[in-house]
Amino acid sequence: MSRVTRAFRITGRLIKFLVGLLIFAVIALIVWRVVSSNNPKEMERLIPNEKLISAYEEKGDELRMFKQDQRSITSSDKNYGYFSITDYAIIPEANQIQTIIRYNNSTLRYTAEDYDLSEVPERDAEVYDVTLLLAIDLTPDNEEDNLGNDESSVKFVRCHGKMTLSDQKNLYNFRQMVFDLDTVEVNLKELIDSNLLLAIYADFYYIDDIDYEKTPYGTLCLYDFKSENMRITLDKKDIKAIENYAE
């Protein structure tokens, strides 16, 4: 075998090795990003409180919970990829909604740029105000105005929530929140059963720029009256958390 042929073979093997190594690195990076973006384990359960306990005691494993197949990440030009709701549960009998919110470190950097801040906010700081906005039909006999926002046809109710858990995973930051609709004197079950609930939105505002009359920094829809409800069943983690809280 000539030296030239041997050199070509060695070069070919080296190229194949480098290509294989590059492919492996790309796959490993993708897997790492996917695993990193998953909810923290401690958030993979419902957060129990008195309302949820009462509903569970009445309904047991048949407790009605659902979500919809809505867009989970903000996607407009001004907030593309800023905020995500990775999971949520609408629980009519408990008159509450539980959500898991995620944003990555780049969101904090973009916020610093958008608001001309002197430094990027810390990851563990509470940088964003998150509320739920419910659209309620005031004219159920007229379906043509359901998509509007006229005060005579649609009533908007804003609900503030309570953050129950916060965590970080590599590039991502997570917040778990519970929204009790009793605080705004709204009966979620009645609204859904009577088809008066038109939509539920999660609105995001920068903590130092909260003006609910202004367009939110980001918005995600959790519920609309035309979309199909996807049932959520209680799993062992949920039941254990509820039973431990009840004790």
XYZ file of N, CA, C and O in Angstrom, residues 12 22 35 78 82 89 103 119 129 152 155 157 169 239:
56
model
N -9.759 9.674 5.891
C -11.168 9.314 5.790
C -11.723 8.858 7.127
O -12.839 9.228 7.523
N -19.526 14.911 16.068
C -20.373 16.095 15.943
C -21.849 15.716 16.070
O -22.615 16.397 16.762
N -34.490 17.698 28.492
C -34.557 17.312 29.904
C -34.558 18.548 30.801
O -35.298 18.620 31.785
N -42.661 40.747 19.618
C -42.092 41.468 20.761
C -41.745 40.560 21.938
O -41.031 40.983 22.849
N -40.532 34.199 25.084
C -40.258 34.750 26.411
C -40.845 33.886 27.524
O -40.159 33.554 28.490
N -53.979 23.098 35.162
C -55.191 22.324 35.429
C -56.304 23.283 35.826
O -56.142 24.082 36.750
N -39.745 30.394 32.159
C -39.043 31.331 31.290
C -37.553 31.060 31.441
O -37.090 30.623 32.487
N -28.808 46.346 34.794
C -28.277 44.987 34.898
C -29.396 43.973 34.715
O -30.578 44.297 34.867
N -45.162 39.827 36.950
C -46.490 39.731 37.538
C -47.344 38.874 36.611
O -47.458 39.169 35.422
N -70.500 45.902 27.011
C -71.904 45.522 27.097
C -72.128 44.045 26.779
O -73.190 43.497 27.080
N -67.662 40.644 29.906
C -67.130 41.140 31.179
C -65.772 40.492 31.418
O -65.625 39.277 31.293
N -62.703 39.753 34.069
C -62.378 39.666 35.496
C -60.939 39.204 35.635
O -60.564 38.162 35.080
N -33.649 25.123 36.628
C -32.994 23.970 36.018
C -32.165 24.464 34.835
O -32.719 24.847 33.806
N -52.756 12.490 44.699
C -53.548 11.935 45.808
C -52.735 11.934 47.097
O -53.254 12.283 48.162
